[in-house]
Coordinates of C-alpha atoms in Angstrom, one line a residue:
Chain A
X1 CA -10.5 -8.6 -18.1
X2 CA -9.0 -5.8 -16.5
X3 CA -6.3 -4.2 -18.8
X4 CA -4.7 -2.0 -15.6
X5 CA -3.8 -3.2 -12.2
X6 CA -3.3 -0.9 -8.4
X7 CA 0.1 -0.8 -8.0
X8 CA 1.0 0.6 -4.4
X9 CA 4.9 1.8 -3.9
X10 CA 5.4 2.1 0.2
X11 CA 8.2 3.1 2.6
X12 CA 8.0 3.2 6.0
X13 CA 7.9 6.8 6.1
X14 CA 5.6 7.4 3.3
X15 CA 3.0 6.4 0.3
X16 CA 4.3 6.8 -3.0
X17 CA 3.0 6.2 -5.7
X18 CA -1.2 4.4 -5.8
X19 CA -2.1 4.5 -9.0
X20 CA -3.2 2.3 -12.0
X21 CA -0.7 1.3 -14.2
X22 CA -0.5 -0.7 -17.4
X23 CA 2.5 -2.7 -16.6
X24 CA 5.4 -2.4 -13.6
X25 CA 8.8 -3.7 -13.9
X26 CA 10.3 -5.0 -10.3
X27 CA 13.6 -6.2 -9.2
X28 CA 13.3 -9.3 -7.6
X29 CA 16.1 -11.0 -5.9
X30 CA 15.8 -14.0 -8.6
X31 CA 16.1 -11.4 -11.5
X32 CA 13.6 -8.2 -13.0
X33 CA 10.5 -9.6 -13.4
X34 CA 7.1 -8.2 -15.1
X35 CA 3.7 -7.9 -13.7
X36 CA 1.2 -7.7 -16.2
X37 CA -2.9 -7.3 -14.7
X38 CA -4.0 -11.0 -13.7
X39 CA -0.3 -12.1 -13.3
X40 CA -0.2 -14.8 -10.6
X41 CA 0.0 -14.7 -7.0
X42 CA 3.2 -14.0 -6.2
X43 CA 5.0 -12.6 -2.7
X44 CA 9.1 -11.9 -3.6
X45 CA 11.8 -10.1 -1.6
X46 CA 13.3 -7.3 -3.9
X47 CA 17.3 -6.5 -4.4
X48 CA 18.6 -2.9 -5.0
X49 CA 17.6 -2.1 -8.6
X50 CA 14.9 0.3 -10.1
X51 CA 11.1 -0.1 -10.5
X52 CA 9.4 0.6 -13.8
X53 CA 6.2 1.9 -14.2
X54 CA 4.2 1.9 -18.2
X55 CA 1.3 2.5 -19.0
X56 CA 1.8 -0.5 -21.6
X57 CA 3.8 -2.9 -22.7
X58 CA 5.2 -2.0 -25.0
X59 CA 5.1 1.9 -24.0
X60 CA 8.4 3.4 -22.4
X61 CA 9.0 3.9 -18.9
X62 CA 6.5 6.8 -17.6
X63 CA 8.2 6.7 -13.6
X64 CA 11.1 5.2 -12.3
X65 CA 12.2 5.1 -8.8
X66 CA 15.6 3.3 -7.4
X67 CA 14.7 1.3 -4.5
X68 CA 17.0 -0.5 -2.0
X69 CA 15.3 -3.9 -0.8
X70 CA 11.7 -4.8 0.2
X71 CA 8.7 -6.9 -0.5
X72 CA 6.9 -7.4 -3.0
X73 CA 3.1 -8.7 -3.3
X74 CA 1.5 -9.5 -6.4
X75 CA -2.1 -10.5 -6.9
X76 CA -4.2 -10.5 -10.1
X77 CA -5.8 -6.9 -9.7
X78 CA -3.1 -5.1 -7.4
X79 CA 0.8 -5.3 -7.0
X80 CA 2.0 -3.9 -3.5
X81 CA 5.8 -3.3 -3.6
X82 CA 6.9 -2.8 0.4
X83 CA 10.3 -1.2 0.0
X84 CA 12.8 0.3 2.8
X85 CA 14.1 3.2 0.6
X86 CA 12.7 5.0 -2.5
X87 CA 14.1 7.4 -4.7
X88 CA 12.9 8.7 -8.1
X89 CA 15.5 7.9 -10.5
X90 CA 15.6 11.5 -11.4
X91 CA 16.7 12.9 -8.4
X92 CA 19.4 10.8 -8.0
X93 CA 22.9 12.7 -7.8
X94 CA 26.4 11.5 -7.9
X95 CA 27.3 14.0 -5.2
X96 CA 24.6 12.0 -2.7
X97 CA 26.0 8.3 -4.2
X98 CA 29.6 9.7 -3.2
X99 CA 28.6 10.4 0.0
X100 CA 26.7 7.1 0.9
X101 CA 29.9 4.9 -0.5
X102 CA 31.9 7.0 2.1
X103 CA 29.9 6.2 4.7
X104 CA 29.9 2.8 3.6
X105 CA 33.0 2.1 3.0
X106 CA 33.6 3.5 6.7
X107 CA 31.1 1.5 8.2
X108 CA 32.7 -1.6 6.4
X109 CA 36.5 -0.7 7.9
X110 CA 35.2 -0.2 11.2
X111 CA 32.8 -3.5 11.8
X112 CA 33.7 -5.2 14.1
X113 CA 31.8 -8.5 14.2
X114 CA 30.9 -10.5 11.1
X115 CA 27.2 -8.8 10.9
X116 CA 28.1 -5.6 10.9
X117 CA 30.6 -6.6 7.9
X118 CA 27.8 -8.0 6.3
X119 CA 25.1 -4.8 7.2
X120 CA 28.1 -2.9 5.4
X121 CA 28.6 -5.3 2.1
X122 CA 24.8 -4.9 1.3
X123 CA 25.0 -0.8 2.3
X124 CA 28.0 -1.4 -0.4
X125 CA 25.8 -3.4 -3.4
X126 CA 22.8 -0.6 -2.0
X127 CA 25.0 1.8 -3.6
X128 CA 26.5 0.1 -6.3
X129 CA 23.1 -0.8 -7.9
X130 CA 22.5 3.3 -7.2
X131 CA 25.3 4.4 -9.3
X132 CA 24.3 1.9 -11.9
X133 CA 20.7 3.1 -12.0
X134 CA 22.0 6.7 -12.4
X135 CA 24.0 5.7 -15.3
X136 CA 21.5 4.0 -16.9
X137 CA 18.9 7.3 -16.6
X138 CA 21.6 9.6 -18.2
Chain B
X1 CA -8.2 41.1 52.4
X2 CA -5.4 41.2 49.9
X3 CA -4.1 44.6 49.2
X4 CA -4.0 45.8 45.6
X5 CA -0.3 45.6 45.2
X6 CA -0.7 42.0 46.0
X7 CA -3.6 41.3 43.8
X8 CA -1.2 43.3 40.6
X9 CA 1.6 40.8 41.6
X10 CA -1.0 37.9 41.3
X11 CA -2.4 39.4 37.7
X12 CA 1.4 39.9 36.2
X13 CA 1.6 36.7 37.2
X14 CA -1.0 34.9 36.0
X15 CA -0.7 36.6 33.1
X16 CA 3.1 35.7 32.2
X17 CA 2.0 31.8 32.5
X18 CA -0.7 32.4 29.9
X19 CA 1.3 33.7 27.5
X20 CA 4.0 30.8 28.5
X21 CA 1.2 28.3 28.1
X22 CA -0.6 29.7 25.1
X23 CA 3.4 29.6 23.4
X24 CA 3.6 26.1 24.5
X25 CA 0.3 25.2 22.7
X26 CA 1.6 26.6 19.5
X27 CA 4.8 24.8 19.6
X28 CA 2.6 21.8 20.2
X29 CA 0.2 22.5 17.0
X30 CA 2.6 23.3 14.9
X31 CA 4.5 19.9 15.7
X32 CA 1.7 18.6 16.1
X33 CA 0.6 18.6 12.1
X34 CA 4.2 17.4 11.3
X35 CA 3.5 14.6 13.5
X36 CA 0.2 13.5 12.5
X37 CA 1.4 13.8 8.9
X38 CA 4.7 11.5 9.7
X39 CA 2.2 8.9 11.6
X40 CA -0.2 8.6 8.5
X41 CA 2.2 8.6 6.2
X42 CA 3.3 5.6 8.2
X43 CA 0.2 3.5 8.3
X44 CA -0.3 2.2 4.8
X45 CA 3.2 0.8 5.0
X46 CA 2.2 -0.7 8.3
X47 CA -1.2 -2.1 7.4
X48 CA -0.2 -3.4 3.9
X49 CA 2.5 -5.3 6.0
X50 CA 0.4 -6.4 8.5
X51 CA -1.8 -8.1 5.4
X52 CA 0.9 -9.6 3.5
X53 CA 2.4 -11.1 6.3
X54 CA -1.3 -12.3 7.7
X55 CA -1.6 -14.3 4.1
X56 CA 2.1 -15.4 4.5
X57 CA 1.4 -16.6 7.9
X58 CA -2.2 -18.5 7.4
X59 CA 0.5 -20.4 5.2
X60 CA 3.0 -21.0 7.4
X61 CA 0.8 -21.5 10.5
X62 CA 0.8 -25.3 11.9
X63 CA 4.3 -25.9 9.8
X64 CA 7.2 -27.9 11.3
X65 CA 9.8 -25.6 11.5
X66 CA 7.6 -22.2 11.4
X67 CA 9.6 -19.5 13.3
X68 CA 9.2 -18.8 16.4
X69 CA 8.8 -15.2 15.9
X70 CA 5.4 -15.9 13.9
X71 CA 3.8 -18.9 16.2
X72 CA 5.9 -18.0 19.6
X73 CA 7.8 -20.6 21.6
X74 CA 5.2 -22.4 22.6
X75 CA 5.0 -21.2 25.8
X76 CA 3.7 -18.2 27.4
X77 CA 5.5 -18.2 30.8
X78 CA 7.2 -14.8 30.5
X79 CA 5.7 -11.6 29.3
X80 CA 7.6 -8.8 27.7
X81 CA 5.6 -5.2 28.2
X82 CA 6.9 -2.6 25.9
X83 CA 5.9 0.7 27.3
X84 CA 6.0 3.4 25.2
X85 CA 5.3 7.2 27.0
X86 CA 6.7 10.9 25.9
X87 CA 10.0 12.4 27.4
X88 CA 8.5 15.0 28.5
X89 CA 5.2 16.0 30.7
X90 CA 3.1 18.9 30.6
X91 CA 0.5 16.8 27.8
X92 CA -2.2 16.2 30.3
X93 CA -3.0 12.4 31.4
X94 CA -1.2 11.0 28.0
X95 CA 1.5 9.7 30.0
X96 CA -0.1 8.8 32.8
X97 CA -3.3 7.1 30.9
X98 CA -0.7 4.8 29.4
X99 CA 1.4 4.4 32.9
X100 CA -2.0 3.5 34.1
X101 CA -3.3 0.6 31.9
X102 CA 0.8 -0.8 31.0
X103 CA 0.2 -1.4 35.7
X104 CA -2.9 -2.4 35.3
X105 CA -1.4 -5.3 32.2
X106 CA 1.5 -6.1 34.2
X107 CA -0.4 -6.5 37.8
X108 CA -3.0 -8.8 35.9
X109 CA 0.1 -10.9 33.7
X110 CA 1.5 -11.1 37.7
X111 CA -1.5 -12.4 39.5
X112 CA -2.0 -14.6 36.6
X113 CA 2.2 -16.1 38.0
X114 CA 3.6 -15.3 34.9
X115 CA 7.1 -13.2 35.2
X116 CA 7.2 -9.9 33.7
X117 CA 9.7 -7.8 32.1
X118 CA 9.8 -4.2 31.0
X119 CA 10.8 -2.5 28.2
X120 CA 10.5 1.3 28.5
X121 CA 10.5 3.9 25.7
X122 CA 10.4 7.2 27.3
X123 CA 11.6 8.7 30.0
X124 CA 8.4 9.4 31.9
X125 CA 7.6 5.6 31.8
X126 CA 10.9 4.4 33.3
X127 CA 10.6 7.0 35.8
X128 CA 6.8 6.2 37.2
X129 CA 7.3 2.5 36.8
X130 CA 10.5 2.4 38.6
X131 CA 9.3 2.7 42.0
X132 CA 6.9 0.1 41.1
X133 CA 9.2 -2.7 39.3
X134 CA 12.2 -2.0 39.4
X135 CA 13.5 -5.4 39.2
X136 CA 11.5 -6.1 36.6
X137 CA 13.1 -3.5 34.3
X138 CA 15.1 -4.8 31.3
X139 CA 15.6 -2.0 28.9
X140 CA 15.4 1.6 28.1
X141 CA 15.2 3.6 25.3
X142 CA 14.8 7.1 25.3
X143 CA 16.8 8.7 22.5
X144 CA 13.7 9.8 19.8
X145 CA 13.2 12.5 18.1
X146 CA 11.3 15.7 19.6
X147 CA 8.5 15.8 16.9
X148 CA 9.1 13.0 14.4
X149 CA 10.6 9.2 14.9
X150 CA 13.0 7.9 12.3
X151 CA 12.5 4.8 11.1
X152 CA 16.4 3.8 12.7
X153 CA 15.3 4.5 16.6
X154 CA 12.4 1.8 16.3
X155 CA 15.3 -0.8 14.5
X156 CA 17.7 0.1 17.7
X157 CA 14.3 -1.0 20.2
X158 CA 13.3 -3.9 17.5
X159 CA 17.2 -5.3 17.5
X160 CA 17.2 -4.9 21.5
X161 CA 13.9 -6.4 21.8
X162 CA 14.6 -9.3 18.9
X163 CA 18.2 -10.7 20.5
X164 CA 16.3 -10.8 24.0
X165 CA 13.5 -12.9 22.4
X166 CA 16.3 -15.2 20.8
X167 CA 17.7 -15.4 24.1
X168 CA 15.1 -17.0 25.2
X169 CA 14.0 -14.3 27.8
X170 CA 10.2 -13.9 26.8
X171 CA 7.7 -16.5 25.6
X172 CA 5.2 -13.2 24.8
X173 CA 5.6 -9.2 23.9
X174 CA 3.3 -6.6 24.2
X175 CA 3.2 -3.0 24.1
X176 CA 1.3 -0.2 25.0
X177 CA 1.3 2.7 23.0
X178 CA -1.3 5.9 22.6
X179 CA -3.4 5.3 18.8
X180 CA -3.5 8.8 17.5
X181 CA -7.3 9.5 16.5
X182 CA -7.5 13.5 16.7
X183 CA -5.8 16.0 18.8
X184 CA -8.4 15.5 21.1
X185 CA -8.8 11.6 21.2
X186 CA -5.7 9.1 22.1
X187 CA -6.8 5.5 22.7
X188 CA -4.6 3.5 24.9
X189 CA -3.6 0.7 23.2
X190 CA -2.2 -2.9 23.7
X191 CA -1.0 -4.7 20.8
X192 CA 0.6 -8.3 20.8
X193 CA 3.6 -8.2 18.6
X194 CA 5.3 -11.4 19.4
X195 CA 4.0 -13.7 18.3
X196 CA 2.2 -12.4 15.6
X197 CA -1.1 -12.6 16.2
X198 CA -2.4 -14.6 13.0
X199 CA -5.7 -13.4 11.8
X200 CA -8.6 -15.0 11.3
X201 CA -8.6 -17.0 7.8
X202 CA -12.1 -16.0 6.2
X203 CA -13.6 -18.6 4.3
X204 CA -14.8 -17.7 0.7
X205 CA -12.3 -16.5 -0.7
X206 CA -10.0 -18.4 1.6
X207 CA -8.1 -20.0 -1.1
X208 CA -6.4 -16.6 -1.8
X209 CA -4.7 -16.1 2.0
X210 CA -1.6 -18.7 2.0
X211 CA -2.4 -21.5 -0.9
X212 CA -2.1 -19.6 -4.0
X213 CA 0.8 -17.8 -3.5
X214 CA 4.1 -18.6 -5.3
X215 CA 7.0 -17.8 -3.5
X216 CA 10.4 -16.3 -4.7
X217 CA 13.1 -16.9 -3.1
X218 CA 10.7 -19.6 -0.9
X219 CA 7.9 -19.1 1.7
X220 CA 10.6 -19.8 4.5
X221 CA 13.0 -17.7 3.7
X222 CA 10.8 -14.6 3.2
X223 CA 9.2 -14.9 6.6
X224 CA 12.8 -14.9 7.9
X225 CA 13.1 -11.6 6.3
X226 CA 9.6 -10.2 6.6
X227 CA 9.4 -11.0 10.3
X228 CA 12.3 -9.2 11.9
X229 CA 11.1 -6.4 9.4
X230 CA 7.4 -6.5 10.7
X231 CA 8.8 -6.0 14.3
X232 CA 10.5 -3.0 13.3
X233 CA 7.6 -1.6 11.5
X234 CA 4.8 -2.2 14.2
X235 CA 7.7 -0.4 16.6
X236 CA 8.0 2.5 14.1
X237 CA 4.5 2.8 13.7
X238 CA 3.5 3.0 17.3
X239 CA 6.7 5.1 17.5
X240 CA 5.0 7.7 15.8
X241 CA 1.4 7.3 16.7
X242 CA 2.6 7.8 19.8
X243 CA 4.4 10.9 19.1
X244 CA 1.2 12.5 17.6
X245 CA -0.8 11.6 20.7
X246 CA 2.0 13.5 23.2
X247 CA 1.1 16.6 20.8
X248 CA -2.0 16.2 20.5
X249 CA -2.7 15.9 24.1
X250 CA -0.1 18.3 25.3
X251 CA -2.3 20.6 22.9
X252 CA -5.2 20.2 24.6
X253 CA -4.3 20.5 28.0
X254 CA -2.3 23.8 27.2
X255 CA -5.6 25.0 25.4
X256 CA -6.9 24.5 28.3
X257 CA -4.6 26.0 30.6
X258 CA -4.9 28.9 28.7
X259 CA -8.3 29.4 29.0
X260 CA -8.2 28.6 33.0
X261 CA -5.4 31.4 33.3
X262 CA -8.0 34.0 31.7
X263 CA -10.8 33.2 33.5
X264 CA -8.6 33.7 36.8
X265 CA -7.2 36.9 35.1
X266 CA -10.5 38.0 35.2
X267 CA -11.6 36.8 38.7
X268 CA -8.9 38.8 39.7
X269 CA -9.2 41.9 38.1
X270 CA -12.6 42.2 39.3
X271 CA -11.6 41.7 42.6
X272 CA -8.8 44.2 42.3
X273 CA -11.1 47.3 40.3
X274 CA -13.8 46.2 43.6
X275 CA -11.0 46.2 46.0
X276 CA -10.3 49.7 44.1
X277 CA -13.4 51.1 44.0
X278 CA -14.1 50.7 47.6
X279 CA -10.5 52.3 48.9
X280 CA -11.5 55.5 46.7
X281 CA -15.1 55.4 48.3
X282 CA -13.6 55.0 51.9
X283 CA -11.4 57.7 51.5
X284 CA -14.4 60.3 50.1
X285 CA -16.2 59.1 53.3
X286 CA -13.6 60.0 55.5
X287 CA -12.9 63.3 53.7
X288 CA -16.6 64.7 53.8
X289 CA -17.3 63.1 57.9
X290 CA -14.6 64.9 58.0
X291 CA -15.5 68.3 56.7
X292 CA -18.9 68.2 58.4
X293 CA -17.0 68.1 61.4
X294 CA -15.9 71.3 61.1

């Protein structure tokens, strides 16, 4: 039995992270969920929220980025995570979470028609789930 | 013959457009590596996709109720050509490679007697295909970046070309884009985007694509999601790909502009120490016929 599996962290503009890893904690939309190696076959759309990675489990978090919506697909030996946005939890400032919720909060006084409200409440809970993340790191 | 004062106009010349030329192919290889960089960066995102939607879709295929992005309307009366070329010229036969096989597509889809739209991203596309089709012309975009797509200008074509599909005003979508394989190599390519072209389900370890899968929120609702995405992606990639090419090709043909502007440089300076040489010679003659004379 393997005791690691691949987990792959993508955004359109870039690889992040390939690497084995002991255990990866994802926000799905129905909740955080773990993936242990030989977890199920699973394929789950993500919410804002921050992914996990241990090298156990029962080790603390080695990485953590804050992602903002994606896929993710989970297979026995490999867990793919297909995300629009990531960020290492690190490098996460309050200055650039002010100046998202500005632009936000813009966007959402000037939409027009009912989607572009909509584009601009989840922008909103984007940023929201940012600040919490933050807080939670420091 | 020329006279020399002509032939040194010719050689300042020639010489001021190698050293514009042999600028221009540094520009291009410096942008170049940045775009390369941007269009690998963009393929694992693009091919894990393409994967997870494959298994997603081997599910869905066949389903009441699948969506019509995945298995298509059924139909496949009107054809959609996405047509994606560089703003700018000067890169050799990138653009005109692609303007020649997205005719050749839309010719063939039009002998076949299905109608034809086009989508063009690129100035130089809308511009050669005009005089061709211009009725058949639907959309532009031209408004990406010099060196590197963002991921936002292929969501602007992927919205544009996703509320004209749920319109109802294409049964099929295609687009023609330049694969980036080295700065020397583009291949032309046309990839069906809608709908997505299911792939083959490999037996063996069949069971895996579709059946085992456990779905969260439900199979349904994340092809709802993932499809619209996958659009965007596949745009974004080919976006970028296609970016790399234009650099990639403009370098080459300004590599090789270079070189041809030396090789005249020398041609001509040859001809001009020759045409040199043979003045002095002429004039000695003249002055010793001259003193014999006497």
């Amino acid at each position: 039995m393997a005791d690691t599996l691949q987990l792959d962290l993508v955004s359109p503009a870039k690889l992040l992270l390939s690497e084995s890893v002991g255990m990866v904690v994802v926000p799905g939309v129905e909740g955080y969920f773990g993936v242990l190696p030989n977890h199920m076959p699973l394929v789950s759309t993500l919410r804002p929220g921050v992914v996990t990675v241990h090298d156990g489990v029962t080790d603390a978090a080695r990485k953590s980025f804050f992602v903002d919506g994606g896929f993710a697909e989970v297979n026995p030996e490999s867990c793919t995570l297909l995300v629009d946005e990531a960020v290492p939890v690190e490098e996460l400032t309050a200055d650039s979470i002010a100046e998202r919720l500005a632009a936000a909060e813009e966007k959402r006084g000037s939409a027009a028609t009912d989607e572009d409200r909509s584009a601009a409440e989840a922008a909103l809970a984007v940023v929201a789930a940012m600040a919490e993340a933050m807080s939670a790191a420091a | 013959m020329a006279s020399l004062k002509d032939l040194r106009v010719r050689i300042t010349s020639v010489q001021s457009t190698k050293k514009i030329t042999s600028a221009m192919k540094m520009v291009a290889a410096s942008k170049l590596r940045r775009a390369q960089d941007a269009a690998e960066q963009a393929r694992p995102y693009a091919q894990r996709m393409e994967a997870m939607l494959g298994n997603l879709a081997a599910g869905a295929f066949g389903q009441d109720g699948a969506p019509p992005l995945l298995v298509g309307t059924g139909k496949d009366d009107s054809h959609l050509v996405i047509v994606m070329t560089a703003n700018r010229g000067l890169c050799g036969g990138f653009n005109s490679s692609i303007i020649r096989s997205a005719r050749g597509l839309i010719k063939g889809l039009m002998d076949q007697g299905k109608s034809v739209k086009i989508y063009t991203v690129g100035r130089k596309g809308r511009d050669n295909l005009k005089r061709e089709f211009e009725d058949h012309m639907v959309g532009h975009f031209d408004e990406f970046g010099r060196t590197v797509s963002s991921f936002s200008e292929a969501e602007h074509v992927a919205t544009a070309v996703k509320s004209m599909f749920d319109a109802s005003e294409f049964d099929v979508c295609t687009m023609i884009y330049a694969h980036f394989v080295s700065a020397m190599v583009q291949n032309v390519t046309c990839q069906q985007i809608i709908p997505f072209p299911v792939p083959e389900i490999e037996d063996g370890e069949g069971a895996g694509s579709g059946g085992g899968y456990e779905y969260e929120p439900s199979d349904t609702e994340i092809l709802a999601d993932l499809l619209p995405r996958n659009l965007a992606i596949q745009l974004f990639r080919a976006l970028l790909e296609n970016g790399a090419s234009e650099q990639g090709a403009r370098m080459s043909a300004m590599d090789s502009a270079t070189r041809n502007a030396g090789d005249m440089i020398d041609k001509l300076k040859m001809t001009y120490n020759r045409t040199r040489q043979a003045k002095i010679t002429t004039e000695l003659i003249e002055i010793i016929s001259g003193a014999e004379a006497v």
